[in-house]
Backbone atoms as SQL, in Angstrom:
CREATE TABLE atoms (id INTEGER PRIMARY KEY, chain TEXT, resi INTEGER, resn TEXT, atom TEXT, x REAL, y REAL, z REAL);
INSERT INTO atoms VALUES
  (1, 'A', 1, 'UNK', 'N', 0.747, 5.894, -4.390),
  (2, 'A', 1, 'UNK', 'CA', -0.479, 5.077, -4.533),
  (3, 'A', 1, 'UNK', 'C', -0.718, 4.858, -6.048),
  (4, 'A', 2, 'UNK', 'N', -0.433, 5.898, -6.822),
  (5, 'A', 2, 'UNK', 'CA', -0.663, 5.809, -8.281),
  (6, 'A', 2, 'UNK', 'C', 0.318, 4.687, -8.841),
  (7, 'A', 3, 'UNK', 'N', 1.547, 4.736, -8.435),
  (8, 'A', 3, 'UNK', 'CA', 2.449, 3.660, -8.935),
  (9, 'A', 3, 'UNK', 'C', 2.016, 2.219, -8.652),
  (10, 'A', 4, 'UNK', 'N', 1.437, 2.054, -7.436),
  (11, 'A', 4, 'UNK', 'CA', 0.944, 0.668, -7.056),
  (12, 'A', 4, 'UNK', 'C', -0.312, 0.397, -8.007),
  (13, 'A', 5, 'UNK', 'N', -1.150, 1.425, -8.211),
  (14, 'A', 5, 'UNK', 'CA', -2.289, 1.187, -9.003),
  (15, 'A', 5, 'UNK', 'C', -1.903, 0.885, -10.496),
  (16, 'A', 6, 'UNK', 'N', -0.816, 1.656, -10.978),
  (17, 'A', 6, 'UNK', 'CA', -0.372, 1.435, -12.306),
  (18, 'A', 6, 'UNK', 'C', 0.246, -0.012, -12.523),
  (19, 'A', 7, 'UNK', 'N', 0.995, -0.384, -11.486),
  (20, 'A', 7, 'UNK', 'CA', 1.443, -1.788, -11.519),
  (21, 'A', 7, 'UNK', 'C', 0.459, -2.874, -11.603),
  (22, 'A', 8, 'UNK', 'N', -0.604, -2.646, -10.878),
  (23, 'A', 8, 'UNK', 'CA', -1.710, -3.652, -10.821),
  (24, 'A', 8, 'UNK', 'C', -2.342, -3.693, -12.237),
  (25, 'A', 9, 'UNK', 'N', -2.556, -2.504, -12.766),
  (26, 'A', 9, 'UNK', 'CA', -3.099, -2.385, -14.154),
  (27, 'A', 9, 'UNK', 'C', -2.283, -3.022, -15.139),
  (28, 'A', 10, 'UNK', 'N', -0.929, -2.845, -14.995),
  (29, 'A', 10, 'UNK', 'CA', 0.011, -3.407, -16.008),
  (30, 'A', 10, 'UNK', 'C', 0.011, -5.032, -15.950),
  (31, 'A', 11, 'UNK', 'N', -0.360, -5.485, -14.715),
  (32, 'A', 11, 'UNK', 'CA', -0.453, -6.971, -14.591),
  (33, 'A', 11, 'UNK', 'C', -1.805, -7.475, -14.934),
  (34, 'A', 12, 'UNK', 'N', -2.654, -6.626, -15.404),
  (35, 'A', 12, 'UNK', 'CA', -4.060, -6.951, -15.791),
  (36, 'A', 12, 'UNK', 'C', -4.960, -7.494, -14.563),
  (37, 'A', 13, 'UNK', 'N', -4.565, -6.907, -13.363),
  (38, 'A', 13, 'UNK', 'CA', -5.418, -7.184, -12.198),
  (39, 'A', 13, 'UNK', 'C', -6.591, -6.311, -12.170),
  (40, 'A', 14, 'UNK', 'N', -7.801, -6.868, -12.018),
  (41, 'A', 14, 'UNK', 'CA', -8.990, -5.993, -11.898),
  (42, 'A', 14, 'UNK', 'C', -9.149, -5.688, -10.421),
  (43, 'A', 15, 'UNK', 'N', -8.765, -4.402, -10.181),
  (44, 'A', 15, 'UNK', 'CA', -8.773, -3.831, -8.844),
  (45, 'A', 15, 'UNK', 'C', -9.886, -2.776, -8.784),
  (46, 'A', 16, 'UNK', 'N', -10.816, -2.855, -9.655),
  (47, 'A', 16, 'UNK', 'CA', -11.815, -1.784, -9.727),
  (48, 'A', 16, 'UNK', 'C', -12.676, -1.585, -8.462),
  (49, 'A', 17, 'UNK', 'N', -12.835, -2.632, -7.766),
  (50, 'A', 17, 'UNK', 'CA', -13.544, -2.469, -6.478),
  (51, 'A', 17, 'UNK', 'C', -12.727, -2.425, -5.257),
  (52, 'A', 18, 'UNK', 'N', -11.367, -2.338, -5.462),
  (53, 'A', 18, 'UNK', 'CA', -10.508, -2.292, -4.234),
  (54, 'A', 18, 'UNK', 'C', -10.470, -0.866, -3.825),
  (55, 'A', 19, 'UNK', 'N', -10.197, -0.598, -2.494),
  (56, 'A', 19, 'UNK', 'CA', -10.142, 0.737, -1.969),
  (57, 'A', 19, 'UNK', 'C', -8.890, 0.847, -1.093),
  (58, 'A', 20, 'UNK', 'N', -8.512, 2.001, -0.972),
  (59, 'A', 20, 'UNK', 'CA', -7.330, 2.449, -0.023),
  (60, 'A', 20, 'UNK', 'C', -8.058, 2.855, 1.307),
  (61, 'A', 21, 'UNK', 'N', -7.394, 2.417, 2.409),
  (62, 'A', 21, 'UNK', 'CA', -7.715, 2.881, 3.800),
  (63, 'A', 21, 'UNK', 'C', -6.552, 3.638, 4.328),
  (64, 'A', 22, 'UNK', 'N', -6.849, 4.837, 4.766),
  (65, 'A', 22, 'UNK', 'CA', -5.774, 5.647, 5.366),
  (66, 'A', 22, 'UNK', 'C', -5.943, 5.673, 6.904),
  (67, 'A', 23, 'UNK', 'N', -4.807, 5.331, 7.570),
  (68, 'A', 23, 'UNK', 'CA', -4.809, 5.381, 9.006),
  (69, 'A', 23, 'UNK', 'C', -3.460, 6.145, 9.412),
  (70, 'A', 24, 'UNK', 'N', -3.458, 6.574, 10.638),
  (71, 'A', 24, 'UNK', 'CA', -2.270, 7.142, 11.252),
  (72, 'A', 24, 'UNK', 'C', -1.771, 6.307, 12.302),
  (73, 'A', 25, 'UNK', 'N', -0.496, 5.919, 12.283),
  (74, 'A', 25, 'UNK', 'CA', 0.175, 5.121, 13.330),
  (75, 'A', 25, 'UNK', 'C', 1.262, 5.973, 13.861),
  (76, 'A', 26, 'UNK', 'N', 1.134, 6.322, 15.148),
  (77, 'A', 26, 'UNK', 'CA', 2.196, 7.131, 15.843),
  (78, 'A', 26, 'UNK', 'C', 2.396, 8.441, 15.079),
  (79, 'A', 27, 'UNK', 'N', 1.185, 8.947, 14.569),
  (80, 'A', 27, 'UNK', 'CA', 1.246, 10.304, 13.971),
  (81, 'A', 27, 'UNK', 'C', 1.774, 10.280, 12.506),
  (82, 'A', 28, 'UNK', 'N', 1.971, 9.091, 11.970),
  (83, 'A', 28, 'UNK', 'CA', 2.465, 8.922, 10.582),
  (84, 'A', 28, 'UNK', 'C', 1.422, 8.302, 9.693),
  (85, 'A', 29, 'UNK', 'N', 1.201, 8.817, 8.488),
  (86, 'A', 29, 'UNK', 'CA', 0.233, 8.183, 7.552),
  (87, 'A', 29, 'UNK', 'C', 0.684, 6.796, 7.139),
  (88, 'A', 30, 'UNK', 'N', -0.393, 5.930, 6.961),
  (89, 'A', 30, 'UNK', 'CA', -0.115, 4.647, 6.362),
  (90, 'A', 30, 'UNK', 'C', -1.410, 4.312, 5.600),
  (91, 'A', 31, 'UNK', 'N', -1.235, 3.882, 4.376),
  (92, 'A', 31, 'UNK', 'CA', -2.333, 3.420, 3.521),
  (93, 'A', 31, 'UNK', 'C', -2.251, 1.975, 3.224),
  (94, 'A', 32, 'UNK', 'N', -3.375, 1.335, 3.129),
  (95, 'A', 32, 'UNK', 'CA', -3.381, -0.078, 2.871),
  (96, 'A', 32, 'UNK', 'C', -4.515, -0.357, 1.840),
  (97, 'A', 33, 'UNK', 'N', -4.258, -1.049, 0.790),
  (98, 'A', 33, 'UNK', 'CA', -5.123, -1.493, -0.207),
  (99, 'A', 33, 'UNK', 'C', -5.864, -2.779, 0.199),
  (100, 'A', 34, 'UNK', 'N', -7.021, -2.992, -0.269),
  (101, 'A', 34, 'UNK', 'CA', -7.844, -4.152, 0.146),
  (102, 'A', 34, 'UNK', 'C', -7.090, -5.452, 0.039),
  (103, 'A', 35, 'UNK', 'N', -6.145, -5.448, -0.981),
  (104, 'A', 35, 'UNK', 'CA', -5.430, -6.890, -1.073),
  (105, 'A', 35, 'UNK', 'C', -4.334, -6.976, -0.004),
  (106, 'A', 36, 'UNK', 'N', -4.094, -5.992, 0.758),
  (107, 'A', 36, 'UNK', 'CA', -3.028, -6.095, 1.726),
  (108, 'A', 36, 'UNK', 'C', -1.754, -5.256, 1.479),
  (109, 'A', 37, 'UNK', 'N', -1.639, -4.707, 0.264),
  (110, 'A', 37, 'UNK', 'CA', -0.512, -3.847, -0.113),
  (111, 'A', 37, 'UNK', 'C', -0.596, -2.607, 0.820),
  (112, 'A', 38, 'UNK', 'N', 0.637, -2.211, 1.333),
  (113, 'A', 38, 'UNK', 'CA', 0.495, -1.075, 2.188),
  (114, 'A', 38, 'UNK', 'C', 1.684, -0.221, 1.857),
  (115, 'A', 39, 'UNK', 'N', 1.462, 1.135, 2.087),
  (116, 'A', 39, 'UNK', 'CA', 2.552, 2.159, 1.890),
  (117, 'A', 39, 'UNK', 'C', 2.681, 2.852, 3.210),
  (118, 'A', 40, 'UNK', 'N', 3.911, 3.029, 3.716),
  (119, 'A', 40, 'UNK', 'CA', 4.184, 3.833, 4.941),
  (120, 'A', 40, 'UNK', 'C', 5.476, 4.654, 4.697),
  (121, 'A', 41, 'UNK', 'N', 5.631, 5.619, 5.537),
  (122, 'A', 41, 'UNK', 'CA', 6.872, 6.443, 5.526),
  (123, 'A', 41, 'UNK', 'C', 7.976, 5.775, 6.418),
  (124, 'A', 42, 'UNK', 'N', 9.177, 5.634, 5.771),
  (125, 'A', 42, 'UNK', 'CA', 10.333, 5.196, 6.619),
  (126, 'A', 42, 'UNK', 'C', 10.803, 6.417, 7.445),
  (127, 'A', 43, 'UNK', 'N', 11.819, 6.245, 8.342),
  (128, 'A', 43, 'UNK', 'CA', 12.275, 7.295, 9.242),
  (129, 'A', 43, 'UNK', 'C', 12.696, 8.533, 8.481),
  (130, 'A', 44, 'UNK', 'N', 13.213, 8.312, 7.249),
  (131, 'A', 44, 'UNK', 'CA', 13.622, 9.526, 6.509),
  (132, 'A', 44, 'UNK', 'C', 12.441, 10.219, 5.734),
  (133, 'A', 45, 'UNK', 'N', 11.262, 9.598, 5.893),
  (134, 'A', 45, 'UNK', 'CA', 10.059, 10.286, 5.164),
  (135, 'A', 45, 'UNK', 'C', 9.918, 9.725, 3.757),
  (136, 'A', 46, 'UNK', 'N', 10.533, 8.638, 3.269),
  (137, 'A', 46, 'UNK', 'CA', 10.442, 8.125, 2.030),
  (138, 'A', 46, 'UNK', 'C', 9.317, 7.075, 2.060),
  (139, 'A', 47, 'UNK', 'N', 8.498, 7.006, 1.011),
  (140, 'A', 47, 'UNK', 'CA', 7.481, 6.106, 0.994),
  (141, 'A', 47, 'UNK', 'C', 8.042, 4.705, 0.732),
  (142, 'A', 48, 'UNK', 'N', 7.481, 3.713, 1.490),
  (143, 'A', 48, 'UNK', 'CA', 7.901, 2.289, 1.418),
  (144, 'A', 48, 'UNK', 'C', 6.574, 1.458, 1.081),
  (145, 'A', 49, 'UNK', 'N', 6.713, 0.733, -0.005),
  (146, 'A', 49, 'UNK', 'CA', 5.584, -0.173, -0.373),
  (147, 'A', 49, 'UNK', 'C', 5.809, -1.567, 0.067),
  (148, 'A', 50, 'UNK', 'N', 4.891, -2.245, 0.786),
  (149, 'A', 50, 'UNK', 'CA', 4.942, -3.668, 1.168),
  (150, 'A', 50, 'UNK', 'C', 3.899, -4.289, 0.459),
  (151, 'A', 51, 'UNK', 'N', 4.338, -5.270, -0.463),
  (152, 'A', 51, 'UNK', 'CA', 3.430, -6.204, -1.217),
  (153, 'A', 51, 'UNK', 'C', 3.057, -7.265, -0.270),
  (154, 'A', 52, 'UNK', 'N', 1.802, -7.658, -0.335),
  (155, 'A', 52, 'UNK', 'CA', 1.321, -8.763, 0.646),
  (156, 'A', 52, 'UNK', 'C', 2.052, -10.150, 0.194),
  (157, 'A', 53, 'UNK', 'N', 2.458, -10.346, -0.856),
  (158, 'A', 53, 'UNK', 'CA', 3.129, -11.472, -1.227),
  (159, 'A', 53, 'UNK', 'C', 4.531, -11.558, -0.732),
  (160, 'A', 54, 'UNK', 'N', 5.102, -10.371, -0.515),
  (161, 'A', 54, 'UNK', 'CA', 6.541, -10.233, 0.024),
  (162, 'A', 54, 'UNK', 'C', 6.639, -10.119, 1.514),
  (163, 'A', 55, 'UNK', 'N', 5.465, -9.784, 2.142),
  (164, 'A', 55, 'UNK', 'CA', 5.549, -9.555, 3.551),
  (165, 'A', 55, 'UNK', 'C', 5.704, -10.838, 4.302),
  (166, 'A', 56, 'UNK', 'N', 6.554, -10.772, 5.379),
  (167, 'A', 56, 'UNK', 'CA', 6.623, -11.856, 6.420),
  (168, 'A', 56, 'UNK', 'C', 5.304, -11.824, 7.240),
  (169, 'A', 57, 'UNK', 'N', 5.198, -12.835, 8.143),
  (170, 'A', 57, 'UNK', 'CA', 4.080, -12.791, 8.957),
  (171, 'A', 57, 'UNK', 'C', 4.263, -11.799, 10.036),
  (172, 'A', 58, 'UNK', 'N', 3.270, -10.916, 10.174),
  (173, 'A', 58, 'UNK', 'CA', 3.343, -9.831, 11.202),
  (174, 'A', 58, 'UNK', 'C', 2.102, -9.992, 12.113),
  (175, 'A', 59, 'UNK', 'N', 2.393, -9.734, 13.382),
  (176, 'A', 59, 'UNK', 'CA', 1.342, -9.749, 14.426),
  (177, 'A', 59, 'UNK', 'C', 0.925, -8.393, 14.697);
């Protein structure tokens, strides 16, 4: 989460009012930032970041 926040700060994005939401899907943690950026664990337990600009349409 810190890496994502650092990247936003480096891009001069004002995310001071954005918040992270933690949920558990199938027993695994997932966090999502108010802009749609999400972090989840892959099958090997490594954190994977999905940028809302890079994500395909998901239902």
